[in-house]
């Protein structure tokens, strides 16, 4: 047991929690409320993400990391929307960066949590099968598990230059070896807590949690992601999310 992990109660089996960082502003989506609170199909994006995590029977606790001054509003939202009763819910205020928000969510976990999922509020439509596949891989012994997709675009490595200026191409990585990474990412709790406690990476260097675990030297594995687990980042993503949700609702009506 790591010195950073609280002592578990031996009388209860270890549980799985999902931490949902939802404290971002959504600058790339354009002006408006914090992204997680914006509506998708009439319901805040965050509520979709919470439901997506709670849909997994493996998940017994969901920790929402709210915008720093928005925890009371998020608590009210969770109270107002129907959510599975077998799941517990906690809300904590977030930080300036995604990395800080995730760490604040980890700090709130009770002692009996052994497996942690970290899931972007901005990926509201991830199917439950993807969530379950990630949890299963962690329970099978992988300390860090990432859902990911093969790429359809060819990727170039460039020398970044001023915005809009031509950028010299440095390399074309072999596409078959590349994966586009999604969430929820799943972790053995001790490994993720250690990564957040010891790997301090600024800015672009820490765009996901698995990247921090890689820096510890611990193994990270990829399982198949899902195209509907895409991240709502720009306005076009929101249009796509509305279309996917409308199709699901139409299918459910029959
Ligand atoms: N300080 C932050 C920044 C981001 N996030 C969360 O991390 C997830 C993925 O980040 P991203 O899509 O980049 O969201 P934003 O930071 O809100 O987007 P943008 O960069 O366009 O402002 C989101 O659920 C977001 O709320 C967070 O909890 N705390
Ligand atoms: C964690 C993540 O969603 C995996 O693809 C992604 O790295 C978050 O990046 P963002 O640009 O901060 O949204």
PDB file of N, CA and C in Angstrom, residues 48-131:
ATOM      1  N   UNK A  48     -25.051  13.992 -18.924  1.00  0.00           N
ATOM      2  CA  UNK A  48     -24.850  12.845 -19.827  1.00  0.00           C
ATOM      3  C   UNK A  48     -23.607  12.062 -19.415  1.00  0.00           C
ATOM      4  N   UNK A  49     -22.522  12.786 -19.106  1.00  0.00           N
ATOM      5  CA  UNK A  49     -21.273  12.101 -18.749  1.00  0.00           C
ATOM      6  C   UNK A  49     -21.428  11.328 -17.437  1.00  0.00           C
ATOM      7  N   UNK A  50     -22.120  11.932 -16.480  1.00  0.00           N
ATOM      8  CA  UNK A  50     -22.343  11.249 -15.193  1.00  0.00           C
ATOM      9  C   UNK A  50     -23.172   9.979 -15.427  1.00  0.00           C
ATOM     10  N   UNK A  51     -24.225  10.117 -16.234  1.00  0.00           N
ATOM     11  CA  UNK A  51     -25.062   8.933 -16.517  1.00  0.00           C
ATOM     12  C   UNK A  51     -24.266   7.857 -17.237  1.00  0.00           C
ATOM     13  N   UNK A  52     -23.364   8.284 -18.125  1.00  0.00           N
ATOM     14  CA  UNK A  52     -22.564   7.300 -18.873  1.00  0.00           C
ATOM     15  C   UNK A  52     -21.694   6.490 -17.927  1.00  0.00           C
ATOM     16  N   UNK A  53     -21.140   7.141 -16.897  1.00  0.00           N
ATOM     17  CA  UNK A  53     -20.316   6.411 -15.917  1.00  0.00           C
ATOM     18  C   UNK A  53     -21.193   5.543 -15.016  1.00  0.00           C
ATOM     19  N   UNK A  54     -22.304   6.117 -14.533  1.00  0.00           N
ATOM     20  CA  UNK A  54     -23.174   5.380 -13.611  1.00  0.00           C
ATOM     21  C   UNK A  54     -23.900   4.237 -14.311  1.00  0.00           C
ATOM     22  N   UNK A  55     -23.921   4.248 -15.649  1.00  0.00           N
ATOM     23  CA  UNK A  55     -24.561   3.146 -16.385  1.00  0.00           C
ATOM     24  C   UNK A  55     -23.779   1.847 -16.203  1.00  0.00           C
ATOM     25  N   UNK A  56     -22.500   1.964 -15.869  1.00  0.00           N
ATOM     26  CA  UNK A  56     -21.708   0.755 -15.642  1.00  0.00           C
ATOM     27  C   UNK A  56     -21.975   0.235 -14.233  1.00  0.00           C
ATOM     28  N   UNK A  57     -22.337  -1.028 -14.125  1.00  0.00           N
ATOM     29  CA  UNK A  57     -22.609  -1.603 -12.805  1.00  0.00           C
ATOM     30  C   UNK A  57     -21.331  -1.700 -11.980  1.00  0.00           C
ATOM     31  N   UNK A  58     -20.182  -1.574 -12.658  1.00  0.00           N
ATOM     32  CA  UNK A  58     -18.905  -1.627 -11.936  1.00  0.00           C
ATOM     33  C   UNK A  58     -18.650  -0.346 -11.145  1.00  0.00           C
ATOM     34  N   UNK A  59     -19.275   0.741 -11.556  1.00  0.00           N
ATOM     35  CA  UNK A  59     -18.964   2.054 -10.956  1.00  0.00           C
ATOM     36  C   UNK A  59     -19.910   2.310  -9.789  1.00  0.00           C
ATOM     37  N   UNK A  60     -19.341   2.431  -8.570  1.00  0.00           N
ATOM     38  CA  UNK A  60     -20.232   2.661  -7.425  1.00  0.00           C
ATOM     39  C   UNK A  60     -20.152   4.091  -6.897  1.00  0.00           C
ATOM     40  N   UNK A  61     -19.180   4.868  -7.381  1.00  0.00           N
ATOM     41  CA  UNK A  61     -19.073   6.271  -6.946  1.00  0.00           C
ATOM     42  C   UNK A  61     -18.657   7.121  -8.143  1.00  0.00           C
ATOM     43  N   UNK A  62     -19.322   8.277  -8.292  1.00  0.00           N
ATOM     44  CA  UNK A  62     -18.924   9.248  -9.322  1.00  0.00           C
ATOM     45  C   UNK A  62     -18.533  10.538  -8.600  1.00  0.00           C
ATOM     46  N   UNK A  63     -17.301  10.995  -8.843  1.00  0.00           N
ATOM     47  CA  UNK A  63     -16.826  12.261  -8.273  1.00  0.00           C
ATOM     48  C   UNK A  63     -16.779  13.289  -9.399  1.00  0.00           C
ATOM     49  N   UNK A  64     -17.611  14.316  -9.291  1.00  0.00           N
ATOM     50  CA  UNK A  64     -17.622  15.376 -10.305  1.00  0.00           C
ATOM     51  C   UNK A  64     -16.738  16.518  -9.816  1.00  0.00           C
ATOM     52  N   UNK A  65     -15.798  16.923 -10.672  1.00  0.00           N
ATOM     53  CA  UNK A  65     -14.927  18.053 -10.339  1.00  0.00           C
ATOM     54  C   UNK A  65     -15.498  19.282 -11.048  1.00  0.00           C
ATOM     55  N   UNK A  66     -16.130  20.135 -10.271  1.00  0.00           N
ATOM     56  CA  UNK A  66     -16.921  21.258 -10.802  1.00  0.00           C
ATOM     57  C   UNK A  66     -16.029  22.463 -11.086  1.00  0.00           C
ATOM     58  N   UNK A  67     -16.529  23.421 -11.891  1.00  0.00           N
ATOM     59  CA  UNK A  67     -15.812  24.689 -12.008  1.00  0.00           C
ATOM     60  C   UNK A  67     -15.544  25.251 -10.610  1.00  0.00           C
ATOM     61  N   UNK A  68     -14.371  25.921 -10.416  1.00  0.00           N
ATOM     62  CA  UNK A  68     -13.943  26.300  -9.065  1.00  0.00           C
ATOM     63  C   UNK A  68     -15.019  26.977  -8.214  1.00  0.00           C
ATOM     64  N   UNK A  69     -15.838  27.854  -8.825  1.00  0.00           N
ATOM     65  CA  UNK A  69     -16.881  28.524  -8.030  1.00  0.00           C
ATOM     66  C   UNK A  69     -18.266  27.949  -8.333  1.00  0.00           C
ATOM     67  N   UNK A  70     -18.296  26.744  -8.943  1.00  0.00           N
ATOM     68  CA  UNK A  70     -19.585  26.216  -9.394  1.00  0.00           C
ATOM     69  C   UNK A  70     -20.048  24.943  -8.706  1.00  0.00           C
ATOM     70  N   UNK A  71     -19.395  24.574  -7.587  1.00  0.00           N
ATOM     71  CA  UNK A  71     -19.769  23.313  -6.936  1.00  0.00           C
ATOM     72  C   UNK A  71     -21.233  23.302  -6.461  1.00  0.00           C
ATOM     73  N   UNK A  72     -21.733  24.388  -5.831  1.00  0.00           N
ATOM     74  CA  UNK A  72     -23.144  24.347  -5.393  1.00  0.00           C
ATOM     75  C   UNK A  72     -24.091  24.164  -6.579  1.00  0.00           C
ATOM     76  N   UNK A  73     -23.808  24.849  -7.700  1.00  0.00           N
ATOM     77  CA  UNK A  73     -24.673  24.728  -8.884  1.00  0.00           C
ATOM     78  C   UNK A  73     -24.657  23.287  -9.420  1.00  0.00           C
ATOM     79  N   UNK A  74     -23.478  22.691  -9.424  1.00  0.00           N
ATOM     80  CA  UNK A  74     -23.376  21.310  -9.937  1.00  0.00           C
ATOM     81  C   UNK A  74     -24.094  20.339  -9.007  1.00  0.00           C
ATOM     82  N   UNK A  75     -23.974  20.571  -7.678  1.00  0.00           N
ATOM     83  CA  UNK A  75     -24.712  19.714  -6.726  1.00  0.00           C
ATOM     84  C   UNK A  75     -26.207  19.798  -7.006  1.00  0.00           C
ATOM     85  N   UNK A  76     -26.699  21.016  -7.240  1.00  0.00           N
ATOM     86  CA  UNK A  76     -28.128  21.185  -7.548  1.00  0.00           C
ATOM     87  C   UNK A  76     -28.502  20.441  -8.821  1.00  0.00           C
ATOM     88  N   UNK A  77     -27.638  20.532  -9.830  1.00  0.00           N
ATOM     89  CA  UNK A  77     -27.929  19.835 -11.099  1.00  0.00           C
ATOM     90  C   UNK A  77     -28.060  18.328 -10.884  1.00  0.00           C
ATOM     91  N   UNK A  78     -27.140  17.761 -10.088  1.00  0.00           N
ATOM     92  CA  UNK A  78     -27.202  16.316  -9.848  1.00  0.00           C
ATOM     93  C   UNK A  78     -28.498  15.961  -9.115  1.00  0.00           C
ATOM     94  N   UNK A  79     -28.913  16.840  -8.197  1.00  0.00           N
ATOM     95  CA  UNK A  79     -30.159  16.580  -7.452  1.00  0.00           C
ATOM     96  C   UNK A  79     -31.384  16.651  -8.360  1.00  0.00           C
ATOM     97  N   UNK A  80     -31.306  17.545  -9.366  1.00  0.00           N
ATOM     98  CA  UNK A  80     -32.484  17.778 -10.221  1.00  0.00           C
ATOM     99  C   UNK A  80     -32.683  16.708 -11.290  1.00  0.00           C
ATOM    100  N   UNK A  81     -31.622  15.972 -11.619  1.00  0.00           N
ATOM    101  CA  UNK A  81     -31.719  15.011 -12.721  1.00  0.00           C
ATOM    102  C   UNK A  81     -31.743  13.579 -12.185  1.00  0.00           C
ATOM    103  N   UNK A  82     -32.457  12.719 -12.905  1.00  0.00           N
ATOM    104  CA  UNK A  82     -32.541  11.324 -12.445  1.00  0.00           C
ATOM    105  C   UNK A  82     -31.213  10.622 -12.743  1.00  0.00           C
ATOM    106  N   UNK A  83     -30.709   9.953 -11.685  1.00  0.00           N
ATOM    107  CA  UNK A  83     -29.440   9.226 -11.784  1.00  0.00           C
ATOM    108  C   UNK A  83     -29.617   7.893 -11.074  1.00  0.00           C
ATOM    109  N   UNK A  84     -28.873   6.860 -11.482  1.00  0.00           N
ATOM    110  CA  UNK A  84     -29.024   5.561 -10.823  1.00  0.00           C
ATOM    111  C   UNK A  84     -28.802   5.656  -9.307  1.00  0.00           C
ATOM    112  N   UNK A  85     -29.687   5.016  -8.536  1.00  0.00           N
ATOM    113  CA  UNK A  85     -29.614   5.130  -7.075  1.00  0.00           C
ATOM    114  C   UNK A  85     -28.537   4.253  -6.468  1.00  0.00           C
ATOM    115  N   UNK A  86     -28.091   3.227  -7.221  1.00  0.00           N
ATOM    116  CA  UNK A  86     -27.062   2.354  -6.645  1.00  0.00           C
ATOM    117  C   UNK A  86     -25.698   3.027  -6.623  1.00  0.00           C
ATOM    118  N   UNK A  87     -25.589   4.202  -7.244  1.00  0.00           N
ATOM    119  CA  UNK A  87     -24.308   4.913  -7.342  1.00  0.00           C
ATOM    120  C   UNK A  87     -24.293   6.084  -6.364  1.00  0.00           C
ATOM    121  N   UNK A  88     -23.125   6.319  -5.734  1.00  0.00           N
ATOM    122  CA  UNK A  88     -22.956   7.507  -4.884  1.00  0.00           C
ATOM    123  C   UNK A  88     -22.356   8.640  -5.721  1.00  0.00           C
ATOM    124  N   UNK A  89     -22.672   9.884  -5.321  1.00  0.00           N
ATOM    125  CA  UNK A  89     -22.178  11.040  -6.073  1.00  0.00           C
ATOM    126  C   UNK A  89     -21.543  12.049  -5.114  1.00  0.00           C
ATOM    127  N   UNK A  90     -20.411  12.596  -5.549  1.00  0.00           N
ATOM    128  CA  UNK A  90     -19.702  13.620  -4.780  1.00  0.00           C
ATOM    129  C   UNK A  90     -19.360  14.764  -5.725  1.00  0.00           C
ATOM    130  N   UNK A  91     -19.342  15.981  -5.235  1.00  0.00           N
ATOM    131  CA  UNK A  91     -18.927  17.121  -6.057  1.00  0.00           C
ATOM    132  C   UNK A  91     -17.815  17.859  -5.316  1.00  0.00           C
ATOM    133  N   UNK A  92     -16.717  18.138  -6.027  1.00  0.00           N
ATOM    134  CA  UNK A  92     -15.627  18.924  -5.435  1.00  0.00           C
ATOM    135  C   UNK A  92     -15.261  20.049  -6.417  1.00  0.00           C
ATOM    136  N   UNK A  93     -14.752  21.176  -5.901  1.00  0.00           N
ATOM    137  CA  UNK A  93     -14.326  22.244  -6.814  1.00  0.00           C
ATOM    138  C   UNK A  93     -13.026  21.890  -7.518  1.00  0.00           C
ATOM    139  N   UNK A  94     -12.908  22.326  -8.781  1.00  0.00           N
ATOM    140  CA  UNK A  94     -11.735  21.995  -9.576  1.00  0.00           C
ATOM    141  C   UNK A  94     -10.663  23.060  -9.544  1.00  0.00           C
ATOM    142  N   UNK A  95      -9.678  22.915 -10.442  1.00  0.00           N
ATOM    143  CA  UNK A  95      -8.530  23.814 -10.444  1.00  0.00           C
ATOM    144  C   UNK A  95      -8.328  24.492 -11.779  1.00  0.00           C
ATOM    145  N   UNK A  96      -7.158  25.068 -11.937  1.00  0.00           N
ATOM    146  CA  UNK A  96      -6.820  25.865 -13.124  1.00  0.00           C
ATOM    147  C   UNK A  96      -6.551  25.011 -14.351  1.00  0.00           C
ATOM    148  N   UNK A  97      -6.053  23.783 -14.133  1.00  0.00           N
ATOM    149  CA  UNK A  97      -5.741  22.898 -15.257  1.00  0.00           C
ATOM    150  C   UNK A  97      -6.482  21.583 -15.080  1.00  0.00           C
ATOM    151  N   UNK A  98      -6.609  20.833 -16.198  1.00  0.00           N
ATOM    152  CA  UNK A  98      -7.250  19.519 -16.109  1.00  0.00           C
ATOM    153  C   UNK A  98      -6.513  18.642 -15.113  1.00  0.00           C
ATOM    154  N   UNK A  99      -5.174  18.689 -15.173  1.00  0.00           N
ATOM    155  CA  UNK A  99      -4.355  17.860 -14.279  1.00  0.00           C
ATOM    156  C   UNK A  99      -4.676  18.165 -12.809  1.00  0.00           C
ATOM    157  N   UNK A 100      -4.781  19.464 -12.491  1.00  0.00           N
ATOM    158  CA  UNK A 100      -5.078  19.855 -11.104  1.00  0.00           C
ATOM    159  C   UNK A 100      -6.491  19.407 -10.720  1.00  0.00           C
ATOM    160  N   UNK A 101      -7.429  19.548 -11.659  1.00  0.00           N
ATOM    161  CA  UNK A 101      -8.806  19.132 -11.365  1.00  0.00           C
ATOM    162  C   UNK A 101      -8.873  17.631 -11.077  1.00  0.00           C
ATOM    163  N   UNK A 102      -8.156  16.841 -11.871  1.00  0.00           N
ATOM    164  CA  UNK A 102      -8.171  15.387 -11.625  1.00  0.00           C
ATOM    165  C   UNK A 102      -7.580  15.089 -10.247  1.00  0.00           C
ATOM    166  N   UNK A 103      -6.478  15.772  -9.906  1.00  0.00           N
ATOM    167  CA  UNK A 103      -5.854  15.506  -8.605  1.00  0.00           C
ATOM    168  C   UNK A 103      -6.821  15.854  -7.468  1.00  0.00           C
ATOM    169  N   UNK A 104      -7.558  16.941  -7.610  1.00  0.00           N
ATOM    170  CA  UNK A 104      -8.524  17.314  -6.569  1.00  0.00           C
ATOM    171  C   UNK A 104      -9.623  16.260  -6.459  1.00  0.00           C
ATOM    172  N   UNK A 105     -10.000  15.680  -7.597  1.00  0.00           N
ATOM    173  CA  UNK A 105     -10.978  14.586  -7.566  1.00  0.00           C
ATOM    174  C   UNK A 105     -10.412  13.354  -6.863  1.00  0.00           C
ATOM    175  N   UNK A 106      -9.152  13.044  -7.136  1.00  0.00           N
ATOM    176  CA  UNK A 106      -8.516  11.883  -6.491  1.00  0.00           C
ATOM    177  C   UNK A 106      -8.437  12.080  -4.979  1.00  0.00           C
ATOM    178  N   UNK A 107      -8.157  13.329  -4.559  1.00  0.00           N
ATOM    179  CA  UNK A 107      -8.042  13.622  -3.125  1.00  0.00           C
ATOM    180  C   UNK A 107      -9.348  13.328  -2.382  1.00  0.00           C
ATOM    181  N   UNK A 108     -10.468  13.348  -3.109  1.00  0.00           N
ATOM    182  CA  UNK A 108     -11.777  13.178  -2.458  1.00  0.00           C
ATOM    183  C   UNK A 108     -12.210  11.715  -2.367  1.00  0.00           C
ATOM    184  N   UNK A 109     -11.407  10.802  -2.920  1.00  0.00           N
ATOM    185  CA  UNK A 109     -11.843   9.395  -2.957  1.00  0.00           C
ATOM    186  C   UNK A 109     -11.780   8.755  -1.571  1.00  0.00           C
ATOM    187  N   UNK A 110     -12.804   7.997  -1.201  1.00  0.00           N
ATOM    188  CA  UNK A 110     -12.737   7.255   0.054  1.00  0.00           C
ATOM    189  C   UNK A 110     -11.747   6.090  -0.037  1.00  0.00           C
ATOM    190  N   UNK A 111     -11.423   5.515   1.133  1.00  0.00           N
ATOM    191  CA  UNK A 111     -10.338   4.527   1.211  1.00  0.00           C
ATOM    192  C   UNK A 111     -10.628   3.239   0.453  1.00  0.00           C
ATOM    193  N   UNK A 112     -11.902   2.889   0.294  1.00  0.00           N
ATOM    194  CA  UNK A 112     -12.204   1.567  -0.284  1.00  0.00           C
ATOM    195  C   UNK A 112     -12.245   1.578  -1.813  1.00  0.00           C
ATOM    196  N   UNK A 113     -11.794   2.637  -2.447  1.00  0.00           N
ATOM    197  CA  UNK A 113     -11.747   2.683  -3.916  1.00  0.00           C
ATOM    198  C   UNK A 113     -10.405   2.121  -4.387  1.00  0.00           C
ATOM    199  N   UNK A 114     -10.459   1.069  -5.214  1.00  0.00           N
ATOM    200  CA  UNK A 114      -9.227   0.438  -5.700  1.00  0.00           C
ATOM    201  C   UNK A 114      -8.957   0.748  -7.163  1.00  0.00           C
ATOM    202  N   UNK A 115     -10.046   0.976  -7.922  1.00  0.00           N
ATOM    203  CA  UNK A 115      -9.912   1.243  -9.360  1.00  0.00           C
ATOM    204  C   UNK A 115     -10.537   2.612  -9.637  1.00  0.00           C
ATOM    205  N   UNK A 116      -9.824   3.426 -10.415  1.00  0.00           N
ATOM    206  CA  UNK A 116     -10.311   4.776 -10.720  1.00  0.00           C
ATOM    207  C   UNK A 116     -10.404   4.965 -12.235  1.00  0.00           C
ATOM    208  N   UNK A 117     -11.563   5.432 -12.673  1.00  0.00           N
ATOM    209  CA  UNK A 117     -11.719   5.884 -14.051  1.00  0.00           C
ATOM    210  C   UNK A 117     -11.623   7.403 -14.045  1.00  0.00           C
ATOM    211  N   UNK A 118     -10.990   7.955 -15.065  1.00  0.00           N
ATOM    212  CA  UNK A 118     -11.010   9.420 -15.241  1.00  0.00           C
ATOM    213  C   UNK A 118     -11.680   9.677 -16.576  1.00  0.00           C
ATOM    214  N   UNK A 119     -12.792  10.419 -16.523  1.00  0.00           N
ATOM    215  CA  UNK A 119     -13.593  10.608 -17.738  1.00  0.00           C
ATOM    216  C   UNK A 119     -13.930  12.073 -17.947  1.00  0.00           C
ATOM    217  N   UNK A 120     -13.617  12.602 -19.136  1.00  0.00           N
ATOM    218  CA  UNK A 120     -13.943  13.990 -19.466  1.00  0.00           C
ATOM    219  C   UNK A 120     -15.463  14.207 -19.467  1.00  0.00           C
ATOM    220  N   UNK A 121     -15.906  15.284 -18.794  1.00  0.00           N
ATOM    221  CA  UNK A 121     -17.307  15.687 -18.950  1.00  0.00           C
ATOM    222  C   UNK A 121     -17.608  15.994 -20.410  1.00  0.00           C
ATOM    223  N   UNK A 122     -16.546  16.336 -21.146  1.00  0.00           N
ATOM    224  CA  UNK A 122     -16.706  16.720 -22.549  1.00  0.00           C
ATOM    225  C   UNK A 122     -16.854  15.520 -23.491  1.00  0.00           C
ATOM    226  N   UNK A 123     -16.931  14.309 -22.936  1.00  0.00           N
ATOM    227  CA  UNK A 123     -17.209  13.110 -23.749  1.00  0.00           C
ATOM    228  C   UNK A 123     -18.522  12.506 -23.236  1.00  0.00           C
ATOM    229  N   UNK A 124     -19.639  13.179 -23.540  1.00  0.00           N
ATOM    230  CA  UNK A 124     -20.916  12.817 -22.894  1.00  0.00           C
ATOM    231  C   UNK A 124     -21.537  11.522 -23.410  1.00  0.00           C
ATOM    232  N   UNK A 125     -21.096  11.029 -24.557  1.00  0.00           N
ATOM    233  CA  UNK A 125     -21.836   9.943 -25.212  1.00  0.00           C
ATOM    234  C   UNK A 125     -21.076   8.622 -25.234  1.00  0.00           C
ATOM    235  N   UNK A 126     -20.081   8.466 -24.379  1.00  0.00           N
ATOM    236  CA  UNK A 126     -19.337   7.204 -24.393  1.00  0.00           C
ATOM    237  C   UNK A 126     -20.275   6.035 -24.035  1.00  0.00           C
ATOM    238  N   UNK A 127     -20.296   4.967 -24.835  1.00  0.00           N
ATOM    239  CA  UNK A 127     -21.176   3.843 -24.532  1.00  0.00           C
ATOM    240  C   UNK A 127     -20.704   3.030 -23.319  1.00  0.00           C
ATOM    241  N   UNK A 128     -21.643   2.411 -22.634  1.00  0.00           N
ATOM    242  CA  UNK A 128     -21.307   1.675 -21.409  1.00  0.00           C
ATOM    243  C   UNK A 128     -20.358   0.502 -21.691  1.00  0.00           C
ATOM    244  N   UNK A 129     -20.437  -0.078 -22.884  1.00  0.00           N
ATOM    245  CA  UNK A 129     -19.538  -1.202 -23.194  1.00  0.00           C
ATOM    246  C   UNK A 129     -18.076  -0.768 -23.156  1.00  0.00           C
ATOM    247  N   UNK A 130     -17.818   0.458 -23.569  1.00  0.00           N
ATOM    248  CA  UNK A 130     -16.439   0.979 -23.535  1.00  0.00           C
ATOM    249  C   UNK A 130     -15.992   1.150 -22.079  1.00  0.00           C
ATOM    250  N   UNK A 131     -16.880   1.689 -21.257  1.00  0.00           N
ATOM    251  CA  UNK A 131     -16.566   1.868 -19.832  1.00  0.00           C
ATOM    252  C   UNK A 131     -16.251   0.509 -19.210  1.00  0.00           C
TER     253      UNK A 131
END
